[in-house]
Amino acid sequence: MPQGVLQVGRLMPSLTQKLRDDYAAYLLPTDPAERAEFLTSHGSEIRVAVTSGGVGVNADLMAALPNLGAVVNFGVGYDTTDVGAAAARGIGVSNTPDVLTDCVADTAVGLMIDTLRQFPASDRYVRAGRWPVDGIYPLTRQVSNTRVGIIGMGRIGGAIAKRLSAFDCTISYHNRHQVDGSPYTYVGSPVELAAAADVLIIAATGGASTEKLVNREVLDALGADGYLVNIARGSVVDEDALVSALVDGRLAGAGLDVFAHEPNVPEPLLSMDNVVLQPHVGSGTVQTRAAMEELTLRNLDSFLESGQLVTPVPLPAS
Ligand code: 8YV
């Protein structure tokens, strides 16, 4: 019996199956003509859209779903959902905070170590049979005791800082506002943060407010001995500026889990041993994805039963 649930975009197979089997959810067609036809015949039945950061629900789709009351987002980042339009229409939005913090912070630290120490490239060196032929692998950069600047000191930024404190790193951060009681040093701008850091880690939310926050000026402040690590959103970095800095040797290296146009990765990065590339796997463990799925379904059930979301995101005043 349909309960007015619509899946928007691809989700984990287990979640897709539950939505279909337990909620008789519709799947929004991707073909434009089929989609238009679906929205005309079923648009007014839909009460909840379930989506993820990959696709989201934009203002046009909200307008085509006149009885939509909630957007339930699988993932902590919801930058692809138009929260301004949601607020204006009285639509609630939920995400999956906390349950993925540890995994994403683990990814940031792993990516930082892999990038500075070039472990993926040294693994390729062994597999290619180069060790007996070319001898010792070139020396790399120490991780412990580095000066780390973190952009975005929310839950994930804090968990990264906590882990890197155990490596005796000096931690500074830039954030929309200074975090009360934080043991780390607040810096007023990304440029100043980068200038005083060996490694700049991006843990900020995506969306218009952080679009290309890490631009050429910031990358130049990080400098030829500096490294960038991004586990947040590709949109936070000016990707063209990043590629040119790496091509020109104006940056020592980068560890990237996210990109501006996923799943496309800029071609020049593919051959660089000082760059580590990951296919957006920050939260990608069995345990964390199961916890994200569980929280997504709790939000869905709660909304269907009571009209309330369990983990709503703050919406802008409309
Ligand atoms: C997910 C993420 O992979 O939570 C987020 O914001 O980027 C990841 O944990 C993504 O949302 C799934 O599409």
CSV table of C-alpha atoms and ligand atoms in Angstrom, one decimal:
chain,number,residue,atom,x,y,z
A,1,MET,CA,0.0,0.0,0.0
A,2,PRO,CA,1.8,3.3,-1.1
A,3,GLN,CA,2.5,5.6,1.8
A,4,GLY,CA,3.5,8.6,-0.3
A,5,VAL,CA,7.3,7.9,-0.2
A,6,LEU,CA,9.5,8.8,-3.2
A,7,GLN,CA,13.1,7.7,-3.7
A,8,VAL,CA,15.1,10.4,-5.5
A,9,GLY,CA,18.4,9.2,-6.9
A,10,ARG,CA,20.4,6.1,-6.2
A,11,LEU,CA,20.7,4.8,-2.7
A,12,MET,CA,22.3,1.8,-1.1
A,13,PRO,CA,20.7,-1.4,-2.5
A,14,SER,CA,19.5,-2.5,0.9
A,15,LEU,CA,17.8,0.8,1.5
A,16,THR,CA,16.3,0.9,-2.0
A,17,GLN,CA,14.9,-2.6,-1.4
A,18,LYS,CA,13.4,-1.7,2.0
A,19,LEU,CA,11.8,1.5,0.6
A,20,ARG,CA,10.2,-0.6,-2.1
A,21,ASP,CA,9.2,-3.6,0.0
A,22,ASP,CA,8.1,-2.0,3.3
A,23,TYR,CA,6.9,1.4,2.1
A,24,ALA,CA,5.9,0.7,-1.5
A,25,ALA,CA,8.0,3.7,-2.4
A,26,TYR,CA,8.1,5.1,-5.9
A,27,LEU,CA,11.4,5.7,-7.6
A,28,LEU,CA,11.6,9.0,-9.5
A,29,PRO,CA,12.4,8.2,-13.1
A,30,THR,CA,15.6,9.8,-14.5
A,31,ASP,CA,14.4,10.0,-18.1
A,32,PRO,CA,12.9,13.6,-18.5
A,33,ALA,CA,9.7,12.5,-20.3
A,34,GLU,CA,9.0,9.6,-17.9
A,35,ARG,CA,9.7,11.9,-15.0
A,36,ALA,CA,7.3,14.5,-16.2
A,37,GLU,CA,4.6,11.9,-16.7
A,38,PHE,CA,5.3,10.4,-13.2
A,39,LEU,CA,5.0,13.8,-11.5
A,40,THR,CA,1.8,14.6,-13.3
A,41,SER,CA,0.1,11.4,-12.3
A,42,HIS,CA,1.7,10.8,-8.8
A,43,GLY,CA,3.2,14.1,-7.7
A,44,SER,CA,0.4,15.0,-5.3
A,45,GLU,CA,0.6,11.6,-3.5
A,46,ILE,CA,4.1,12.2,-2.3
A,47,ARG,CA,4.6,13.2,1.4
A,48,VAL,CA,8.3,12.3,1.9
A,49,ALA,CA,11.2,12.2,-0.5
A,50,VAL,CA,14.2,10.0,0.5
A,51,THR,CA,17.5,11.1,-1.2
A,52,SER,CA,21.2,11.6,-0.6
A,53,GLY,CA,23.9,14.2,-1.2
A,54,GLY,CA,24.5,12.9,-4.7
A,55,VAL,CA,21.1,14.1,-6.0
A,56,GLY,CA,19.0,15.9,-3.5
A,57,VAL,CA,15.7,17.7,-4.0
A,58,ASN,CA,15.7,21.0,-5.8
A,59,ALA,CA,13.1,23.8,-5.8
A,60,ASP,CA,11.6,22.6,-9.1
A,61,LEU,CA,11.0,19.1,-7.8
A,62,MET,CA,9.5,20.5,-4.6
A,63,ALA,CA,7.1,22.6,-6.7
A,64,ALA,CA,6.0,19.4,-8.5
A,65,LEU,CA,5.3,17.7,-5.2
A,66,PRO,CA,2.6,19.9,-3.6
A,67,ASN,CA,2.0,17.7,-0.5
A,68,LEU,CA,5.7,17.1,0.2
A,69,GLY,CA,6.3,17.5,4.0
A,70,ALA,CA,9.9,16.2,4.4
A,71,VAL,CA,13.1,15.4,2.6
A,72,VAL,CA,14.9,12.6,4.4
A,73,ASN,CA,18.6,12.7,3.4
A,74,PHE,CA,20.9,9.7,3.6
A,75,GLY,CA,24.2,11.3,4.6
A,76,VAL,CA,25.3,14.3,6.7
A,77,GLY,CA,25.8,16.6,3.7
A,78,TYR,CA,22.5,17.9,2.2
A,79,ASP,CA,23.9,20.6,-0.1
A,80,THR,CA,22.0,19.3,-3.1
A,81,THR,CA,18.7,19.9,-1.4
A,82,ASP,CA,17.4,23.5,-1.6
A,83,VAL,CA,16.9,24.3,2.1
A,84,GLY,CA,15.7,27.8,1.3
A,85,ALA,CA,12.9,26.5,-0.9
A,86,ALA,CA,12.1,23.8,1.7
A,87,ALA,CA,11.8,26.5,4.5
A,88,ALA,CA,9.6,28.6,2.3
A,89,ARG,CA,7.3,25.7,1.7
A,90,GLY,CA,7.3,24.4,5.3
A,91,ILE,CA,9.1,21.2,4.3
A,92,GLY,CA,11.4,19.7,6.9
A,93,VAL,CA,14.8,18.2,6.0
A,94,SER,CA,16.7,15.6,8.0
A,95,ASN,CA,20.2,14.2,7.6
A,96,THR,CA,22.3,11.5,9.3
A,97,PRO,CA,24.8,13.3,11.7
A,98,ASP,CA,27.0,11.7,14.3
A,99,VAL,CA,26.8,8.1,13.1
A,100,LEU,CA,29.4,8.7,10.3
A,101,THR,CA,31.7,11.1,12.2
A,102,ASP,CA,34.3,8.5,13.3
A,103,CYS,CA,34.5,6.9,9.8
A,104,VAL,CA,34.9,10.2,8.0
A,105,ALA,CA,37.5,11.4,10.5
A,106,ASP,CA,39.4,8.0,10.1
A,107,THR,CA,39.3,8.6,6.3
A,108,ALA,CA,40.8,12.1,6.7
A,109,VAL,CA,43.7,10.9,8.9
A,110,GLY,CA,44.3,7.9,6.6
A,111,LEU,CA,44.3,10.1,3.5
A,112,MET,CA,46.7,12.6,5.2
A,113,ILE,CA,49.1,9.8,6.1
A,114,ASP,CA,48.8,8.2,2.6
A,115,THR,CA,49.4,11.5,0.9
A,116,LEU,CA,52.4,12.7,3.0
A,117,ARG,CA,54.0,9.2,3.1
A,118,GLN,CA,53.0,8.3,-0.5
A,119,PHE,CA,51.9,4.8,0.6
A,120,PRO,CA,49.7,4.1,-2.4
A,121,ALA,CA,52.6,5.1,-4.8
A,122,SER,CA,55.1,3.0,-2.8
A,123,ASP,CA,52.7,0.0,-2.9
A,124,ARG,CA,52.6,0.5,-6.7
A,125,TYR,CA,56.4,0.6,-6.7
A,126,VAL,CA,56.6,-2.8,-5.1
A,127,ARG,CA,53.9,-4.4,-7.3
A,128,ALA,CA,55.6,-3.1,-10.4
A,129,GLY,CA,58.8,-4.9,-9.4
A,130,ARG,CA,60.8,-1.6,-9.1
A,131,TRP,CA,62.3,-2.2,-5.6
A,132,PRO,CA,65.0,-4.7,-6.7
A,133,VAL,CA,65.7,-2.6,-9.8
A,134,ASP,CA,65.5,1.0,-8.7
A,135,GLY,CA,66.4,0.5,-5.0
A,136,ILE,CA,65.0,2.6,-2.1
A,137,TYR,CA,61.8,4.5,-2.5
A,138,PRO,CA,62.3,8.3,-2.4
A,139,LEU,CA,62.0,9.9,1.0
A,140,THR,CA,58.6,11.4,2.0
A,141,ARG,CA,57.1,13.8,4.5
A,142,GLN,CA,56.7,13.1,8.2
A,143,VAL,CA,53.2,13.1,9.6
A,144,SER,CA,53.7,13.5,13.3
A,145,ASN,CA,54.4,17.1,14.6
A,146,THR,CA,53.0,18.7,11.5
A,147,ARG,CA,51.0,22.0,11.6
A,148,VAL,CA,47.5,21.1,10.6
A,149,GLY,CA,44.8,23.7,9.6
A,150,ILE,CA,41.2,22.5,9.5
A,151,ILE,CA,38.5,24.3,7.6
A,152,GLY,CA,35.2,23.5,9.3
A,153,MET,CA,35.3,22.7,13.1
A,154,GLY,CA,32.0,20.8,13.3
A,155,ARG,CA,31.6,17.3,14.6
A,156,ILE,CA,33.9,15.8,11.8
A,157,GLY,CA,36.5,18.6,12.1
A,158,GLY,CA,36.6,18.0,15.8
A,159,ALA,CA,37.0,14.3,15.5
A,160,ILE,CA,39.9,14.8,13.0
A,161,ALA,CA,41.6,17.3,15.4
A,162,LYS,CA,41.2,14.8,18.3
A,163,ARG,CA,42.9,12.0,16.3
A,164,LEU,CA,45.7,14.3,15.0
A,165,SER,CA,46.4,15.6,18.5
A,166,ALA,CA,47.6,12.0,19.2
A,167,PHE,CA,50.2,12.5,16.5
A,168,ASP,CA,51.4,15.7,18.3
A,169,CYS,CA,50.2,17.9,15.4
A,170,THR,CA,49.5,21.5,16.1
A,171,ILE,CA,45.9,22.2,15.3
A,172,SER,CA,44.4,25.5,14.1
A,173,TYR,CA,41.0,26.0,12.4
A,174,HIS,CA,38.8,28.3,10.5
A,175,ASN,CA,35.1,28.1,10.9
A,176,ARG,CA,32.0,30.4,10.3
A,177,HIS,CA,32.4,31.3,14.0
A,178,GLN,CA,34.8,30.5,16.8
A,179,VAL,CA,33.9,27.4,18.6
A,180,ASP,CA,33.3,28.0,22.4
A,181,GLY,CA,35.7,26.0,24.6
A,182,SER,CA,37.7,24.6,21.7
A,183,PRO,CA,41.3,23.7,22.6
A,184,TYR,CA,42.4,24.6,19.1
A,185,THR,CA,43.6,27.9,17.7
A,186,TYR,CA,41.0,29.9,15.8
A,187,VAL,CA,42.2,31.7,12.7
A,188,GLY,CA,40.1,34.4,11.0
A,189,SER,CA,40.5,33.5,7.3
A,190,PRO,CA,41.3,30.5,5.1
A,191,VAL,CA,44.4,32.3,3.7
A,192,GLU,CA,45.8,33.0,7.1
A,193,LEU,CA,45.1,29.4,8.2
A,194,ALA,CA,46.8,28.0,5.1
A,195,ALA,CA,49.8,30.3,5.5
A,196,ALA,CA,50.5,28.9,8.9
A,197,ALA,CA,49.8,25.2,8.1
A,198,ASP,CA,51.8,22.3,6.5
A,199,VAL,CA,48.5,20.4,5.9
A,200,LEU,CA,45.1,22.0,5.2
A,201,ILE,CA,42.2,19.7,5.8
A,202,ILE,CA,38.7,20.5,4.5
A,203,ALA,CA,35.9,19.4,6.7
A,204,ALA,CA,33.3,22.2,6.0
A,205,THR,CA,29.8,21.7,4.6
A,206,GLY,CA,29.3,22.2,0.9
A,207,GLY,CA,26.8,24.5,-0.8
A,208,ALA,CA,26.8,28.2,-1.8
A,209,SER,CA,28.3,29.5,1.5
A,210,THR,CA,31.6,27.6,1.0
A,211,GLU,CA,31.8,27.5,-2.8
A,212,LYS,CA,35.4,27.7,-3.9
A,213,LEU,CA,36.4,28.9,-0.4
A,214,VAL,CA,39.8,27.2,-1.1
A,215,ASN,CA,40.9,29.2,-4.1
A,216,ARG,CA,44.2,30.0,-5.7
A,217,GLU,CA,45.1,32.5,-3.0
A,218,VAL,CA,44.6,29.9,-0.3
A,219,LEU,CA,46.5,27.3,-2.2
A,220,ASP,CA,49.4,29.7,-2.8
A,221,ALA,CA,49.4,30.6,0.9
A,222,LEU,CA,49.7,26.8,1.7
A,223,GLY,CA,52.6,26.8,-0.7
A,224,ALA,CA,55.0,24.4,-2.4
A,225,ASP,CA,55.7,22.5,0.8
A,226,GLY,CA,52.0,22.3,1.7
A,227,TYR,CA,49.4,19.5,1.3
A,228,LEU,CA,45.6,19.7,0.9
A,229,VAL,CA,43.3,17.0,2.2
A,230,ASN,CA,39.6,17.1,1.2
A,231,ILE,CA,37.0,14.7,2.7
A,232,ALA,CA,34.1,17.2,2.6
A,233,ARG,CA,32.7,18.4,-0.8
A,234,GLY,CA,34.6,19.1,-4.1
A,235,SER,CA,32.7,22.3,-4.4
A,236,VAL,CA,34.7,23.8,-1.5
A,237,VAL,CA,37.8,23.9,-3.6
A,238,ASP,CA,38.5,25.7,-6.9
A,239,GLU,CA,39.4,22.4,-8.6
A,240,ASP,CA,41.0,24.1,-11.7
A,241,ALA,CA,43.2,26.2,-9.3
A,242,LEU,CA,44.1,23.0,-7.4
A,243,VAL,CA,45.1,21.1,-10.6
A,244,SER,CA,47.3,24.0,-11.8
A,245,ALA,CA,49.0,24.3,-8.4
A,246,LEU,CA,49.8,20.6,-8.5
A,247,VAL,CA,50.9,20.6,-12.2
A,248,ASP,CA,53.1,23.7,-11.6
A,249,GLY,CA,54.6,22.2,-8.3
A,250,ARG,CA,53.1,25.1,-6.3
A,251,LEU,CA,51.6,22.5,-3.9
A,252,ALA,CA,53.4,19.4,-2.5
A,253,GLY,CA,50.5,17.1,-2.8
A,254,ALA,CA,46.8,16.4,-2.2
A,255,GLY,CA,44.6,13.7,-0.7
A,256,LEU,CA,41.1,13.8,-2.3
A,257,ASP,CA,38.0,11.8,-1.4
A,258,VAL,CA,35.7,14.3,-3.1
A,259,PHE,CA,35.6,16.1,-6.4
A,260,ALA,CA,33.8,19.0,-8.1
A,261,HIS,CA,32.1,16.8,-10.8
A,262,GLU,CA,31.9,13.3,-9.3
A,263,PRO,CA,32.5,10.6,-10.5
A,264,ASN,CA,34.8,12.5,-12.9
A,265,VAL,CA,38.4,13.2,-11.7
A,266,PRO,CA,40.6,15.7,-13.5
A,267,GLU,CA,42.8,13.8,-15.9
A,268,PRO,CA,46.2,15.4,-14.9
A,269,LEU,CA,45.8,14.1,-11.3
A,270,LEU,CA,45.7,10.4,-12.4
A,271,SER,CA,49.5,10.2,-13.0
A,272,MET,CA,50.7,12.1,-9.9
A,273,ASP,CA,52.3,10.0,-7.1
A,274,ASN,CA,52.0,12.9,-4.7
A,275,VAL,CA,48.2,12.8,-5.1
A,276,VAL,CA,46.0,10.2,-3.5
A,277,LEU,CA,42.5,9.7,-5.0
A,278,GLN,CA,39.5,8.0,-3.4
A,279,PRO,CA,36.0,7.5,-4.9
A,280,HIS,CA,34.1,9.4,-2.2
A,281,VAL,CA,34.4,6.6,0.4
A,282,GLY,CA,34.6,8.7,3.6
A,283,SER,CA,31.7,7.0,5.3
A,284,GLY,CA,32.0,3.8,3.3
A,285,THR,CA,32.1,1.0,5.8
A,286,VAL,CA,29.6,-1.8,6.5
A,287,GLN,CA,29.1,-0.6,10.0
A,288,THR,CA,28.7,3.1,9.3
A,289,ARG,CA,26.5,2.7,6.2
A,290,ALA,CA,24.2,0.4,8.2
A,291,ALA,CA,23.9,3.0,11.0
A,292,MET,CA,23.2,5.7,8.3
A,293,GLU,CA,20.5,3.5,6.8
A,294,GLU,CA,18.9,2.9,10.3
A,295,LEU,CA,18.8,6.6,11.1
A,296,THR,CA,17.4,7.4,7.6
A,297,LEU,CA,14.6,4.9,8.2
A,298,ARG,CA,14.0,6.3,11.8
A,299,ASN,CA,13.5,9.7,10.3
A,300,LEU,CA,11.1,8.3,7.7
A,301,ASP,CA,9.1,6.3,10.2
A,302,SER,CA,8.9,9.2,12.6
A,303,PHE,CA,7.7,11.6,9.9
A,304,LEU,CA,5.1,9.2,8.6
A,305,GLU,CA,3.8,8.5,12.1
A,306,SER,CA,3.9,11.9,13.8
A,307,GLY,CA,5.0,14.5,11.2
A,308,GLN,CA,8.3,15.0,13.2
A,309,LEU,CA,11.8,14.3,12.1
A,310,VAL,CA,14.3,12.7,14.5
A,311,THR,CA,17.4,14.6,13.2
A,312,PRO,CA,16.2,17.7,11.4
A,313,VAL,CA,18.7,20.2,10.0
A,314,PRO,CA,18.4,23.9,10.8
A,315,LEU,CA,16.5,25.7,8.0
A,316,PRO,CA,17.1,29.3,7.0
A,317,ALA,CA,14.4,31.8,8.3
A,318,SER,CA,11.9,32.3,5.5
B,1,8YV,C1,27.8,9.6,1.7
B,1,8YV,C2,28.5,11.9,2.4
B,1,8YV,O1,28.6,8.8,0.9
B,1,8YV,O2,27.3,12.0,4.4
B,1,8YV,C3,27.7,12.6,3.4
B,1,8YV,O3,27.5,13.8,3.3
B,1,8YV,O4,29.1,12.5,1.6
B,1,8YV,C4,28.7,10.4,2.5
B,1,8YV,O5,28.7,10.0,3.8
B,1,8YV,C5,26.8,10.2,0.7
B,1,8YV,O6,25.9,11.0,1.3
B,1,8YV,C6,26.0,9.0,0.1
B,1,8YV,O7,25.5,9.4,-1.1
